[in-house]
PDB file of C-alpha atoms in Angstrom:
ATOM      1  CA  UNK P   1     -31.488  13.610  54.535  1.00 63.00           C
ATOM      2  CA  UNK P   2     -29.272  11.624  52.002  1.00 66.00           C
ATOM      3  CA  UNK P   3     -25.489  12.286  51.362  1.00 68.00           C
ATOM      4  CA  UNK P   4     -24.915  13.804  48.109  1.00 70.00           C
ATOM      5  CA  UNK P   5     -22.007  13.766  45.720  1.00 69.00           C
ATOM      6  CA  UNK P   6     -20.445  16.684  44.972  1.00 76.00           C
ATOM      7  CA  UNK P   7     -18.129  17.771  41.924  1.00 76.00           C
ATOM      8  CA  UNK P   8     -15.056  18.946  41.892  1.00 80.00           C
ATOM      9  CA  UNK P   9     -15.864  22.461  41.795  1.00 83.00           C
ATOM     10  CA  UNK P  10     -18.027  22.790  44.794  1.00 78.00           C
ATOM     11  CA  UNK P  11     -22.065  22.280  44.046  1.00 76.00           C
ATOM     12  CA  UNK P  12     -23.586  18.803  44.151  1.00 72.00           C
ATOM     13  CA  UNK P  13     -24.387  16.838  41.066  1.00 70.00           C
ATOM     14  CA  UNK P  14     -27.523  16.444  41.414  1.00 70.00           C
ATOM     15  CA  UNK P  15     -30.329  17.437  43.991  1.00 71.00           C
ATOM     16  CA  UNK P  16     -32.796  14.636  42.277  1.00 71.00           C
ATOM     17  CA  UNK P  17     -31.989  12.109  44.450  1.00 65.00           C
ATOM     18  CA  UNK P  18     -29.866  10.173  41.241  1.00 68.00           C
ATOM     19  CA  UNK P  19     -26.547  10.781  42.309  1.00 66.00           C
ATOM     20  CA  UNK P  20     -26.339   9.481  46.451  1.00 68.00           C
ATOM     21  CA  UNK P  21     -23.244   8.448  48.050  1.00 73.00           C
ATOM     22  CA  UNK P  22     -23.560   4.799  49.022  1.00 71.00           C
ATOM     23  CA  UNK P  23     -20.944   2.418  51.269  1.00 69.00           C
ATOM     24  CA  UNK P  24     -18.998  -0.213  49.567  1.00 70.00           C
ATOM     25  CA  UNK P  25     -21.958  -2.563  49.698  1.00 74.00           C
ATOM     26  CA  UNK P  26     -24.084  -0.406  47.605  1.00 71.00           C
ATOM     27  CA  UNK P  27     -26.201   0.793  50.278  1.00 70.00           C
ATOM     28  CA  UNK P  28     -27.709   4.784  49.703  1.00 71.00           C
ATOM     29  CA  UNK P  29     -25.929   6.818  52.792  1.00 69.00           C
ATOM     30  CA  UNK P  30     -28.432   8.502  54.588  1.00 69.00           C
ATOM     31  CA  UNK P  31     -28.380  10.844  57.928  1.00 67.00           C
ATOM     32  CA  UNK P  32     -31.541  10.154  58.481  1.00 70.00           C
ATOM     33  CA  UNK P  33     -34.096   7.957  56.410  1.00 76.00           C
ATOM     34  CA  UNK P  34     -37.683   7.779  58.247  1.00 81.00           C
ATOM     35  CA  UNK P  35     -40.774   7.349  56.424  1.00 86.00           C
ATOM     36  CA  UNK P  36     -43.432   8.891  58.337  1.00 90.00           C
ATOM     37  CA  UNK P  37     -47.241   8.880  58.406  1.00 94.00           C
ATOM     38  CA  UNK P  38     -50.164  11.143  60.229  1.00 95.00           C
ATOM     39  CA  UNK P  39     -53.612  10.320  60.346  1.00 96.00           C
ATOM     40  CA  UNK P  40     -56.031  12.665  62.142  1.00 96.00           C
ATOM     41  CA  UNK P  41     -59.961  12.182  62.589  1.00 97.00           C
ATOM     42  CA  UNK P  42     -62.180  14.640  64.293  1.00 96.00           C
ATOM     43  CA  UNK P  43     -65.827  14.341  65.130  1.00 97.00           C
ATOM     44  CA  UNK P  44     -67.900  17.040  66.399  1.00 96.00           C
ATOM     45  CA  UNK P  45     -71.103  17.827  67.186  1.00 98.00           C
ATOM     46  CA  UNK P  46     -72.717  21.453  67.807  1.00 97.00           C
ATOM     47  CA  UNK P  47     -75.562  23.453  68.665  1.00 97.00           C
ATOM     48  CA  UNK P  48     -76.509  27.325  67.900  1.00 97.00           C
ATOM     49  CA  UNK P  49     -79.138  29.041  69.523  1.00 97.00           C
ATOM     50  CA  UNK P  50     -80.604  32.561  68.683  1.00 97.00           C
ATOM     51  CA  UNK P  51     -83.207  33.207  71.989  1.00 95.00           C
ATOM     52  CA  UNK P  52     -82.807  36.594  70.289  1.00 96.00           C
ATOM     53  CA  UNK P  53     -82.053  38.385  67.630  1.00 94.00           C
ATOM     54  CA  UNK P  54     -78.876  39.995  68.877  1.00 97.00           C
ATOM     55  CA  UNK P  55     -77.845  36.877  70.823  1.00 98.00           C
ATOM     56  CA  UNK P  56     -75.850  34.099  69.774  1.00 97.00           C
ATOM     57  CA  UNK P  57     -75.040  30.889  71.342  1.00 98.00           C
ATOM     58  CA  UNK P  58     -72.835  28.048  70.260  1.00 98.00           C
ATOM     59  CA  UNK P  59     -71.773  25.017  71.598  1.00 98.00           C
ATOM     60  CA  UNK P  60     -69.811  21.978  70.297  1.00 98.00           C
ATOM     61  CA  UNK P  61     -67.975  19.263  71.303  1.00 98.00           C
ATOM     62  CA  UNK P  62     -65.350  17.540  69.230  1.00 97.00           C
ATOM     63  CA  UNK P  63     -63.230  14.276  69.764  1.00 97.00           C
ATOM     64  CA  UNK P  64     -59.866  14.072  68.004  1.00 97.00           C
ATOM     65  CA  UNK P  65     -57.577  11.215  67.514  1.00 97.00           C
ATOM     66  CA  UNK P  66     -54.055  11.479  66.020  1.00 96.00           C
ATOM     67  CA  UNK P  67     -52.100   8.439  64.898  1.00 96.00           C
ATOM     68  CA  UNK P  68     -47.658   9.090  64.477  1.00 94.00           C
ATOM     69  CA  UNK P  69     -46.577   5.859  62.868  1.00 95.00           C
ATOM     70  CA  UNK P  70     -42.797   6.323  61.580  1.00 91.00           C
ATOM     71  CA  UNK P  71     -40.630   3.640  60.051  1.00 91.00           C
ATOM     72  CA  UNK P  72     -36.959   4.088  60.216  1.00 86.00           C
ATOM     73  CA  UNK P  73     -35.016   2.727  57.557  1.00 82.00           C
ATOM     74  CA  UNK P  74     -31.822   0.837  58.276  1.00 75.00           C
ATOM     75  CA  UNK P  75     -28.868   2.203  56.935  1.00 67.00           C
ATOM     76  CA  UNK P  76     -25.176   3.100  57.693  1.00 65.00           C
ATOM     77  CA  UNK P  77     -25.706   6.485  59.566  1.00 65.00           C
ATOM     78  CA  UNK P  78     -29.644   5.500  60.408  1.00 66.00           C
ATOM     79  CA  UNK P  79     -28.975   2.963  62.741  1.00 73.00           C
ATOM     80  CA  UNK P  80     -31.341  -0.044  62.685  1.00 80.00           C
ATOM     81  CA  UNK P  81     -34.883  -0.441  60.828  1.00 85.00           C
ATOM     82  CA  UNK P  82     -37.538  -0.020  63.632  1.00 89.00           C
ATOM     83  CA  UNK P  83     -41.185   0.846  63.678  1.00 92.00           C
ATOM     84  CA  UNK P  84     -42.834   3.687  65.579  1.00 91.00           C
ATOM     85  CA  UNK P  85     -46.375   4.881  66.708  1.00 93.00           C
ATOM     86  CA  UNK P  86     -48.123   6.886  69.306  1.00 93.00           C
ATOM     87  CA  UNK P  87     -51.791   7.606  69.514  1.00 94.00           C
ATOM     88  CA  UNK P  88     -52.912  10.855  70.814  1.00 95.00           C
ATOM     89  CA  UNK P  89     -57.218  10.725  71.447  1.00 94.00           C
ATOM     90  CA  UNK P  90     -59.054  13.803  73.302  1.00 95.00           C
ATOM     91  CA  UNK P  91     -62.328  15.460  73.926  1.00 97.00           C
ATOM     92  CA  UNK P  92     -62.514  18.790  73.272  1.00 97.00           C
ATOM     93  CA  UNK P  93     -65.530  21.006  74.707  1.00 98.00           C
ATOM     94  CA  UNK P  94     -66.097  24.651  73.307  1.00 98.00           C
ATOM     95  CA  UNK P  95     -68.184  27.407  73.760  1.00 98.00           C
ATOM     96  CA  UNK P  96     -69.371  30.880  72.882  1.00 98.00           C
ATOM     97  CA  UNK P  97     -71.645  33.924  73.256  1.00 98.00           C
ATOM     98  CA  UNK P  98     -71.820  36.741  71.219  1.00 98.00           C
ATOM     99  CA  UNK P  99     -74.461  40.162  71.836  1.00 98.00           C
ATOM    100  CA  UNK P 100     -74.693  42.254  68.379  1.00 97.00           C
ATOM    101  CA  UNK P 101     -75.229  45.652  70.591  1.00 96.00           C
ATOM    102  CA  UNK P 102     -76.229  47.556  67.250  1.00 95.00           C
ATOM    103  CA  UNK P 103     -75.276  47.292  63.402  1.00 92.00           C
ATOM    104  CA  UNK P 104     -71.626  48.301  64.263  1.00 97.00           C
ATOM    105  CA  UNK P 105     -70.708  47.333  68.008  1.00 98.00           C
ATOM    106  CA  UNK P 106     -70.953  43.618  68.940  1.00 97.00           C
ATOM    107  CA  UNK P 107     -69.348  41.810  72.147  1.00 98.00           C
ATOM    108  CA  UNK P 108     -68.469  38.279  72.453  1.00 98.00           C
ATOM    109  CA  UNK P 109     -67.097  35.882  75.128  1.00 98.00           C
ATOM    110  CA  UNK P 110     -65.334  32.086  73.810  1.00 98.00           C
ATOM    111  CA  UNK P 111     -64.213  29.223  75.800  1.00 98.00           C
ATOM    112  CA  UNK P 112     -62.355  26.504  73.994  1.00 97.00           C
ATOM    113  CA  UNK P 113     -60.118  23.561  74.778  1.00 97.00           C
ATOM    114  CA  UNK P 114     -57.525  22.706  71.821  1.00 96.00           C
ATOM    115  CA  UNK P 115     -54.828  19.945  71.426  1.00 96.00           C
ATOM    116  CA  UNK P 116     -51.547  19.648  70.271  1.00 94.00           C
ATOM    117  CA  UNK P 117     -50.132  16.709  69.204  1.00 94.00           C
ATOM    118  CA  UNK P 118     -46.156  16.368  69.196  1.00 92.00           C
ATOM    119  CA  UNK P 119     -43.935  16.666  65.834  1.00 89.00           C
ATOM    120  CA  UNK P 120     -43.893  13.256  64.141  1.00 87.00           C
ATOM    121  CA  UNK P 121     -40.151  13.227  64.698  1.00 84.00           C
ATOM    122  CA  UNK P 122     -40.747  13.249  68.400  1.00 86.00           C
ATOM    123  CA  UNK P 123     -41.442   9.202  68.170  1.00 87.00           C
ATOM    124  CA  UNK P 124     -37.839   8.744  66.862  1.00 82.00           C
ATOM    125  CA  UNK P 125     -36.248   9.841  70.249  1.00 76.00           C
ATOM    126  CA  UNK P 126     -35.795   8.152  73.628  1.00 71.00           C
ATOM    127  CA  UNK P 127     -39.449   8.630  75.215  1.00 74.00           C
ATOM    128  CA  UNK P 128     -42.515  10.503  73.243  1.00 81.00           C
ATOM    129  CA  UNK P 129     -43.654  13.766  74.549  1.00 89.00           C
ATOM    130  CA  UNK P 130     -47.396  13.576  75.849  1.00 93.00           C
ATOM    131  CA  UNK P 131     -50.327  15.843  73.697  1.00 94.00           C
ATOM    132  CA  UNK P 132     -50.085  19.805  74.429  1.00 95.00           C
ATOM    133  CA  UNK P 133     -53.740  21.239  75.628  1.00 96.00           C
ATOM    134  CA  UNK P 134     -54.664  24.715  75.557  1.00 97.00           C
ATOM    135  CA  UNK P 135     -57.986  26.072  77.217  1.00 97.00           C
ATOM    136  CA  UNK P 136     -58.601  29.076  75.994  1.00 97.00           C
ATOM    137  CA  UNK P 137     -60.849  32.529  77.088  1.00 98.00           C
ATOM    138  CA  UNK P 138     -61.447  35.448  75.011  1.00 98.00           C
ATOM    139  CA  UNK P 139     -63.649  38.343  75.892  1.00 98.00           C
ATOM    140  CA  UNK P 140     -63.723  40.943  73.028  1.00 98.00           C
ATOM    141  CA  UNK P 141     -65.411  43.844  71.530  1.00 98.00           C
ATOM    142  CA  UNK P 142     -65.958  44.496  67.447  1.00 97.00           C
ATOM    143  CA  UNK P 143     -66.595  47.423  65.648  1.00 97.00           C
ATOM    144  CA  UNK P 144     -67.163  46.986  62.267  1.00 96.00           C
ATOM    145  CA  UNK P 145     -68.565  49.848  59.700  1.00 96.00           C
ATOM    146  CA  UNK P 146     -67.681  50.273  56.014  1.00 94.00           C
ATOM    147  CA  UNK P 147     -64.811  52.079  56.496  1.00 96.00           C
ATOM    148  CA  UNK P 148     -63.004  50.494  59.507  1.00 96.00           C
ATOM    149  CA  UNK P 149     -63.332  47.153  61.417  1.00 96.00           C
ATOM    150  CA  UNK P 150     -61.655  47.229  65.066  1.00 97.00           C
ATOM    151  CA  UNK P 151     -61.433  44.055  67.217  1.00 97.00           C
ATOM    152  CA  UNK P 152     -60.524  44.524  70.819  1.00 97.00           C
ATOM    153  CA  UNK P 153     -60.134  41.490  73.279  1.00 97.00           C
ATOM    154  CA  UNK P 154     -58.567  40.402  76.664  1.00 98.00           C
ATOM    155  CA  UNK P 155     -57.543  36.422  76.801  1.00 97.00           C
ATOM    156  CA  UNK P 156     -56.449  33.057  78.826  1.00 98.00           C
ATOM    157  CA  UNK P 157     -54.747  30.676  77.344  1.00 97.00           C
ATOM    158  CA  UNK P 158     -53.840  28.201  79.687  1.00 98.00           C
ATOM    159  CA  UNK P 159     -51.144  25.362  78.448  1.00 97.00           C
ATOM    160  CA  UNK P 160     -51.002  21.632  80.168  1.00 97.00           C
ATOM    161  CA  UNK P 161     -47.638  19.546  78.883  1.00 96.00           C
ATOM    162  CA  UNK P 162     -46.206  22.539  77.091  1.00 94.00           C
ATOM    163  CA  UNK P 163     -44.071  21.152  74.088  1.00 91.00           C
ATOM    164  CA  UNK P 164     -40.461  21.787  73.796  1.00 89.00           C
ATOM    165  CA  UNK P 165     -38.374  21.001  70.865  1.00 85.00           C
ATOM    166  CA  UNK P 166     -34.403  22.261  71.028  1.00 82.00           C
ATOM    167  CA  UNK P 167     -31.210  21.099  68.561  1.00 76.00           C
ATOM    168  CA  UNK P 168     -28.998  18.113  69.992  1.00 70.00           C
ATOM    169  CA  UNK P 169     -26.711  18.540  67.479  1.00 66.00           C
ATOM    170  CA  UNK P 170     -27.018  19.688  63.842  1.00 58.00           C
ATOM    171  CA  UNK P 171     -28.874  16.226  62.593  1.00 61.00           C
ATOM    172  CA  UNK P 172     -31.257  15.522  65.754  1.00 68.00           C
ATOM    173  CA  UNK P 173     -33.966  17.444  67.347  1.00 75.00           C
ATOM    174  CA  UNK P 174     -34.884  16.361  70.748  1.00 80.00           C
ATOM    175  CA  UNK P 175     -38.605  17.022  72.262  1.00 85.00           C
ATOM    176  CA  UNK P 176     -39.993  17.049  75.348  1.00 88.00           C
ATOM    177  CA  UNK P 177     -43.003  18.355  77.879  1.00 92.00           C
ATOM    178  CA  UNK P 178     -42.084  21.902  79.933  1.00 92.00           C
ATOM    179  CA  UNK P 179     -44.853  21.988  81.812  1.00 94.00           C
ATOM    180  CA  UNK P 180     -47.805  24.732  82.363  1.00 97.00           C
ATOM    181  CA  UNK P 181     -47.858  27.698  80.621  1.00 95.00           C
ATOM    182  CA  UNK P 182     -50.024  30.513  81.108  1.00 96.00           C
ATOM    183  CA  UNK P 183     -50.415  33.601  78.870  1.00 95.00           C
ATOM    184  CA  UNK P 184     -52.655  36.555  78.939  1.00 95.00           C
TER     185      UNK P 184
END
């Protein structure tokens, strides 16, 4: 978010990042300047079965790792230069059956766990929110012909270290953890 020069008659003079306001000593005037990098891996393994023909089965687990590595830049309204990073690593199990009734009607049941890692901004504040988890239900019925497709369902989603993010002030966003959080 750099500090641009504006002309006399209102807009700035350029949005190309070629015209900056800068202190005395030359330095570019930034109100933030943070260089920021996310790296995610994910590994999973799964199975289908088919016992019969109307009966699906899957199951998979999955392991996923998240890496937040931020550099802040010293500057005049950035503060000093500082380094940043927060690993986020998690196993997540899922699960589902499905029963084709007929060509057209088909009920299904899933069961998944999911993870949420925090906004990479969250490592420039004063403590790092932990990794949001959801475990998830869903127990559904589809009806699908050629001229309609309907898709009812009932679900859980359970939340573990809800995340929060609100406004400080007009520059800063703060983050935390609210909690548990159930919807259905």
């Amino acid at each position: 978010m750099p500090f641009l020069r504006i002309n006399d008659n209102g807009p700035p003079q350029a949005t190309d990042g070629s015209h900056l306001l800068a202190d005395a000593s030359g330095r570019k005037l930034y109100l933030t300047n943070q260089d920021d990098v996310i790296e995610t891996e994910k590994v999973w393994v799964q199975n289908d079965l088919r016992p019969i023909q109307s009966l699906d089965i899957v199951s998979a687990l999955a392991w996923q790792h998240t890496q937040n590595s931020g550099h802040n830049n010293a500057g005049f309204f950035t503060g000093e230069e500082y380094d940043r990073s927060q690993g986020y690593y998690h196993l997540l199990p899922s699960g589902s059956i499905s029963y084709r009734l007929d060509g057209h009607n088909q009920f299904y049941y899933n069961d998944t766990l999911n993870i949420r890692p925090p906004a990479i901004a969250s490592i420039y504040g004063n403590g790092t929110p932990k990794a949001e988890t959801t475990w998830n239900q869903e127990l559904g019925w589809r009806y699908t012909s050629r001229q309609v497709f309907v898709d009812a369902s009932v679900f859980l989603a359970k939340f573990k270290n809800r995340q929060v993010s609100y406004a400080v002030n007009s520059a800063e966003t703060a983050y935390f953890n609210a909690g548990k959080v159930t919807s259905r």
